[in-house]
Coordinates of C-alpha atoms in Angstrom, one line a residue:
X1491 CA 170.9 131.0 82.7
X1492 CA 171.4 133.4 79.7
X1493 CA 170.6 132.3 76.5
X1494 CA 171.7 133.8 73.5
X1495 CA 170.7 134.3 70.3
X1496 CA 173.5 132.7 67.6
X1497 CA 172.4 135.6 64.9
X1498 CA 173.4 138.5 67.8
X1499 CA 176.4 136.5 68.8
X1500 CA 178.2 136.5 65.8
X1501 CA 177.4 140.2 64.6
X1502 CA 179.0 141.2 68.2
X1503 CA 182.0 139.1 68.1
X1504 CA 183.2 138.8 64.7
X1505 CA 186.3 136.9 65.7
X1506 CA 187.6 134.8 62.9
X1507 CA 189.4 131.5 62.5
X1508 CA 191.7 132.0 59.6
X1509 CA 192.6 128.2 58.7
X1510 CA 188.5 127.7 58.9
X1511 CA 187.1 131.5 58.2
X1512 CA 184.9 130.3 61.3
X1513 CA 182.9 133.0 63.6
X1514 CA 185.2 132.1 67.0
X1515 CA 182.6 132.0 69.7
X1516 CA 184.9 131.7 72.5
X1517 CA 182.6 131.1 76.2
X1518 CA 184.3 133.5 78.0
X1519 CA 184.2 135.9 75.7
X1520 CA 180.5 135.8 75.3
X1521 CA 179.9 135.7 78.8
X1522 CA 182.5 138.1 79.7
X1523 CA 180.7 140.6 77.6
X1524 CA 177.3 140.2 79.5
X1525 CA 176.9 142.4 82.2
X1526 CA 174.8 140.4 84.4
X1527 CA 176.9 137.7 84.6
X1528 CA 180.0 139.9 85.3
X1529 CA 178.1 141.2 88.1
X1530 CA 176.7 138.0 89.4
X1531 CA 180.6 136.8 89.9
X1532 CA 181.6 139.2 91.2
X1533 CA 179.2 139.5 94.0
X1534 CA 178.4 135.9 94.6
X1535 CA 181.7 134.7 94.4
X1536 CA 183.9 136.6 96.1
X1537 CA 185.3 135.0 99.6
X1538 CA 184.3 137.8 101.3
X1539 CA 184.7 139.2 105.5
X1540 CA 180.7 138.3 105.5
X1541 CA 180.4 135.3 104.4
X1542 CA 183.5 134.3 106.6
X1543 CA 181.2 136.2 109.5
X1544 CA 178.4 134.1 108.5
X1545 CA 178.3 131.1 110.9
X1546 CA 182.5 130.9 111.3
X1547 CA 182.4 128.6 108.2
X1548 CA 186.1 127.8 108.2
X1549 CA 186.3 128.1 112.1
X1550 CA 183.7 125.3 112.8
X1551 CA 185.9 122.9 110.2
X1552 CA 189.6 122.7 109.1
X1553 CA 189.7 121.7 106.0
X1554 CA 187.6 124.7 104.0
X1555 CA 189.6 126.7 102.4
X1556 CA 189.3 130.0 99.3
X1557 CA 189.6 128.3 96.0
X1558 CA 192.5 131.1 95.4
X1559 CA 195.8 130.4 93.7
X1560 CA 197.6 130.7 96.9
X1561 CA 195.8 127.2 98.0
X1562 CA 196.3 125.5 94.6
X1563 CA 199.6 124.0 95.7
X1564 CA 198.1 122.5 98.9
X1565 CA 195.3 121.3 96.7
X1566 CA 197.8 119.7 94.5
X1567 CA 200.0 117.9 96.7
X1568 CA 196.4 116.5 98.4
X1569 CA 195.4 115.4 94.9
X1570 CA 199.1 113.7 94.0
X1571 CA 198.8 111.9 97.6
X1572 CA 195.5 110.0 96.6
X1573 CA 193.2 112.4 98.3
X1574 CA 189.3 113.8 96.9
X1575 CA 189.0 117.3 97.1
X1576 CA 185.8 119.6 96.8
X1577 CA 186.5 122.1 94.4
X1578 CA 183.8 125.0 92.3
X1579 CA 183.7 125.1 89.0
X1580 CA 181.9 127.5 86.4
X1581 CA 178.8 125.3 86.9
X1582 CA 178.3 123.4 90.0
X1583 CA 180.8 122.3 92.9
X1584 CA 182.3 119.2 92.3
X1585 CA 184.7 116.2 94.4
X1586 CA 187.7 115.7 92.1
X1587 CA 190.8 113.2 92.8
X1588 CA 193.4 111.6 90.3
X1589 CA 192.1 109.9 87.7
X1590 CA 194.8 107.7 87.7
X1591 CA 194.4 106.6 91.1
X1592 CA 192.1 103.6 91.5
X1593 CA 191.5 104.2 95.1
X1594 CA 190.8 108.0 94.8
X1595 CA 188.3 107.2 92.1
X1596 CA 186.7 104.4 94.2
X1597 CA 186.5 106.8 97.2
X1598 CA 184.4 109.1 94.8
X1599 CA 181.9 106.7 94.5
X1600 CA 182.0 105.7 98.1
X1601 CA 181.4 109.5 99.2
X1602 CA 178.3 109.6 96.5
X1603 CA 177.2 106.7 97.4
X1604 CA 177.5 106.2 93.5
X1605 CA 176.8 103.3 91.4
X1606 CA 179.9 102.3 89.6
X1607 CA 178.1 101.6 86.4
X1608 CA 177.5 105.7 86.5
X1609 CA 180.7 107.1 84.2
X1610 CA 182.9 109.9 86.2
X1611 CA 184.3 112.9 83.3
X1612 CA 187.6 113.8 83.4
X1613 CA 189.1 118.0 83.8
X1614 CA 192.3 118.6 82.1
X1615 CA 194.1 122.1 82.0
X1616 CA 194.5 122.7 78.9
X1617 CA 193.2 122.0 75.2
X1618 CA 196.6 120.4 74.6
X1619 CA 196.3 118.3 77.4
X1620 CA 193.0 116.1 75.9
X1621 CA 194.8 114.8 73.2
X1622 CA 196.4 112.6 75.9
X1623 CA 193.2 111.1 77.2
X1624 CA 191.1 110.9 74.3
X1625 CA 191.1 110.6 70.5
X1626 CA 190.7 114.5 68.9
X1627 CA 192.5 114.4 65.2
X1628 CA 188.9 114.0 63.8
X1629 CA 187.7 116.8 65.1
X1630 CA 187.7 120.5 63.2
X1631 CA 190.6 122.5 63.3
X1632 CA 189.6 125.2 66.4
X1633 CA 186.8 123.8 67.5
X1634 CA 187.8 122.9 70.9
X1635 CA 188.9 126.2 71.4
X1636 CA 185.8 127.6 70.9
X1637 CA 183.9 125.1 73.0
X1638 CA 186.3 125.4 76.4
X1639 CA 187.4 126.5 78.3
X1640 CA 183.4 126.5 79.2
X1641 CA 180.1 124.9 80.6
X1642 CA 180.5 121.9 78.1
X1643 CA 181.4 118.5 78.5
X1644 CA 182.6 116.7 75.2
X1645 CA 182.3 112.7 74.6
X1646 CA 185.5 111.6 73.0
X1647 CA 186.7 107.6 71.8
X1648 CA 189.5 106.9 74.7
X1649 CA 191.3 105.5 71.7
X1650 CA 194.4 102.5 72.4
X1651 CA 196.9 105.3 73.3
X1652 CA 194.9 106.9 76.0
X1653 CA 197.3 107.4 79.7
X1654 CA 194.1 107.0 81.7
X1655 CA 193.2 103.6 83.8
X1656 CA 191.5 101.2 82.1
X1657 CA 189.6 100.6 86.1
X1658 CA 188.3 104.4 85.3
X1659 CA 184.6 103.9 83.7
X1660 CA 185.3 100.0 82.8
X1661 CA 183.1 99.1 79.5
X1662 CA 183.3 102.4 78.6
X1663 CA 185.2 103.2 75.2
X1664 CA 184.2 106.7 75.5
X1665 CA 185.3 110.3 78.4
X1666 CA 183.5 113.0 79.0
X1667 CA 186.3 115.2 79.3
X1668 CA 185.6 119.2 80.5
X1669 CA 187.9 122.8 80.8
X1670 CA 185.9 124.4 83.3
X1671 CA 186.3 128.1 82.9
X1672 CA 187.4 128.6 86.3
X1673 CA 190.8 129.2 87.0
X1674 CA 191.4 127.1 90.1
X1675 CA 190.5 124.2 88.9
X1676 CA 192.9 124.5 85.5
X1677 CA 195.8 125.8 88.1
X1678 CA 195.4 122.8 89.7
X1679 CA 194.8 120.2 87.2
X1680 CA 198.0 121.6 85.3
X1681 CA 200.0 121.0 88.6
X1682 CA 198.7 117.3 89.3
X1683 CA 199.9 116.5 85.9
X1684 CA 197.4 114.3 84.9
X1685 CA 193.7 113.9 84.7
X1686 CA 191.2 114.9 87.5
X1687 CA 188.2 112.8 87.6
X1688 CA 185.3 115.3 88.5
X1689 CA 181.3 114.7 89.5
X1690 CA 179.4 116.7 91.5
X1691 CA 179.9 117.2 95.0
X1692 CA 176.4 115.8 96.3
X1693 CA 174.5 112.6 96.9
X1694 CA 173.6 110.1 94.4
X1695 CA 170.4 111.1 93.0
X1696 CA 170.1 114.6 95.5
X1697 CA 170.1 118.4 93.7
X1698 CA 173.6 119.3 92.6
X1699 CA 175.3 122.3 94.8
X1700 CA 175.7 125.9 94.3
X1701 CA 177.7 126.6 97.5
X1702 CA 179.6 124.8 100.0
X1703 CA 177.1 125.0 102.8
X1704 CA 174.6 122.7 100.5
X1705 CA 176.6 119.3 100.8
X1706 CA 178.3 120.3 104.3
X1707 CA 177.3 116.8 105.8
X1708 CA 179.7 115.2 103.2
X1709 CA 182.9 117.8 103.9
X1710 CA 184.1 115.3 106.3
X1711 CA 185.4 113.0 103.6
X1712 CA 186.9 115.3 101.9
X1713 CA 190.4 116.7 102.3
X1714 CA 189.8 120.0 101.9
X1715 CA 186.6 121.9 100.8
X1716 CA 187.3 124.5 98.4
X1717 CA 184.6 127.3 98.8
X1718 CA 184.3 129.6 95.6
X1719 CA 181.2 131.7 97.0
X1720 CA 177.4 130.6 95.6
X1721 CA 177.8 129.9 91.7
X1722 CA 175.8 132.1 89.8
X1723 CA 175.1 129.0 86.3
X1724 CA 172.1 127.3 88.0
X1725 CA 171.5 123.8 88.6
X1726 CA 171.6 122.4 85.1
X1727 CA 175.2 121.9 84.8
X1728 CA 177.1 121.5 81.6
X1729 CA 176.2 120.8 78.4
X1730 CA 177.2 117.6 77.7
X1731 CA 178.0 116.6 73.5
X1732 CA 179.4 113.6 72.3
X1733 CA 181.6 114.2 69.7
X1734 CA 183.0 111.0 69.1
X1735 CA 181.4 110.4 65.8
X1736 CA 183.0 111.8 62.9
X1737 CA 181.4 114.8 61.3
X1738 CA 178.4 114.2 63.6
X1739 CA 177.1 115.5 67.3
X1740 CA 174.4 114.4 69.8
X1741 CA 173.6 116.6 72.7
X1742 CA 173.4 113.7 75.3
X1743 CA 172.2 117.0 78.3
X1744 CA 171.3 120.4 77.2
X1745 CA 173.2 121.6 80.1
X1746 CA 173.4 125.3 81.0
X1747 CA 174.7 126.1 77.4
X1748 CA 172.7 123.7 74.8
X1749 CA 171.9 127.0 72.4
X1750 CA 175.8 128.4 72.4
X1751 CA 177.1 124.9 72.4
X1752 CA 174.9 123.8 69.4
X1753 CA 175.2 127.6 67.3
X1754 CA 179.1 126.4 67.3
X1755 CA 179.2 122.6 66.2
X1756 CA 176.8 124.0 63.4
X1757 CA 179.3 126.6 62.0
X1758 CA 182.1 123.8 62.1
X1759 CA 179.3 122.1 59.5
X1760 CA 179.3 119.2 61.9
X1761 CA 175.5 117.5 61.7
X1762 CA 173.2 116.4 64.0
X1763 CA 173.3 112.6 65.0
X1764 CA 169.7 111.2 63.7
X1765 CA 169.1 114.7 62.0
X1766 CA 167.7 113.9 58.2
X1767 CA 169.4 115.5 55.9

């Protein structure tokens, strides 16, 4: 994980928000501009000849597959037809279905052997897309941008106009909804047209995975296995913040990105839940 100090981050990317005048702290731009990381992707998560070579991953099983653009249709049409997929994002690998699907979401839980008391989060596609799902017009002008796409799940109020089920995390009035900066997943989450519901891809109360070969006793109940290489974040996932207070945050799991997460809720001037002040 790389942490990194706010005071550096904003004299190296003095990008500015001109309704707000607020240093833009964009995710992938930061990361993007660490060499480590770049390196890390691109040799851990490339679907490479050896990996392939490896034990015949995709020989021994039919439904693994590159998480590529060319299998984001087929992915897709799997997702529309009810089906949980396995998919990688920029933190852990994940099982995702429709959100809107009772059954898929039930299946989820089945597969993790899950407690339905335990809330799923939601991925969209796009920043434009949350507004559908969960109430935003409170928030700061730009500062979803700068939080996703990115290692950060924010809590927001589902609100009375809000498309998803009312089955989906019953009790609940709040989502954790995430961007994950990994293009796959917004391909397909802009082609289902609707909300994926996304947990990790692992037992109930067993270590989250960092490559396909770590939950392979649960690929069977999947329709296809998406395989993005070994992620590089770790095993502390994303940073989850609930934001559904206005003015105010509470990090509710520091997450792979507490420090970045935290340096830009403070320049939008939003306060610490329980903070005194």
């Amino acid at each position: 994980m790389y942490i990194l100090n706010p005071t550096k981050i904003t004299s190296r990317f003095p990008f500015l928000n001109p309704t707000r005048g607020v240093p833009k702290l964009q995710f992938s731009k930061i990361l993007q501009q660490n060499k480590g990381f770049r390196e890390g992707l691109t040799t851990k998560m490339a679907w490479s000849l050896e990996r392939c070579d490896e034990g015949s991953i995709e020989s021994r099983s039919g439904n693994i597959r590159p998480a590529t653009e060319a299998y984001a249709d087929e992915a897709i049409q799997a997702l529309k037809a009810g089906k949980v997929i396995a998919v990688p994002t920029d933190t852990l690998y994940g099982f995702a279905c429709d959100a809107c699907s009772v059954e898929a979401v039930n299946r989820i839980y089945e597969i993790k052997g899950r407690k339905h008391t335990s809330p799923l989060a939601i991925c969209v596609g796009d920043i434009n897309d949350i507004g559908r799902f969960a109430v935003t017009n409170h928030l700061p002008l730009g500062l979803l941008d700068n939080l996703l796409p990115g290692p950060v799940t924010v809590v927001l109020s589902r609100g009375e106009s809000s498309i998803l089920e009312k089955s989906l995390n019953p009790g609940l009035d709040t989502i954790g909804v995430r961007i994950p900066d990994f293009e796959f997943m917004r391909v397909i989450a802009r082609g289902c047209g609707s909300a994926l519901a996304l947990t990790s891809a692992n037992l109930s109360g067993q270590p989250s995975s960092l490559d396909i070969k770590e939950f392979k006793n649960l690929w069977e109940h999947c329709s296809f296995v998406y395989d993005g290489g070994v992620l590089p974040a770790g095993r502390a996932g994303s940073t989850v913040v609930d934001l559904s207070m206005i003015g105010k945050y509470k990090i509710l799991r520091p997450g792979s990105a507490k420090e970045e997460t935290v340096s830009i809720l403070e320049k939008y001037s939003l306060l610490e839940e329980g903070a005194a002040g």
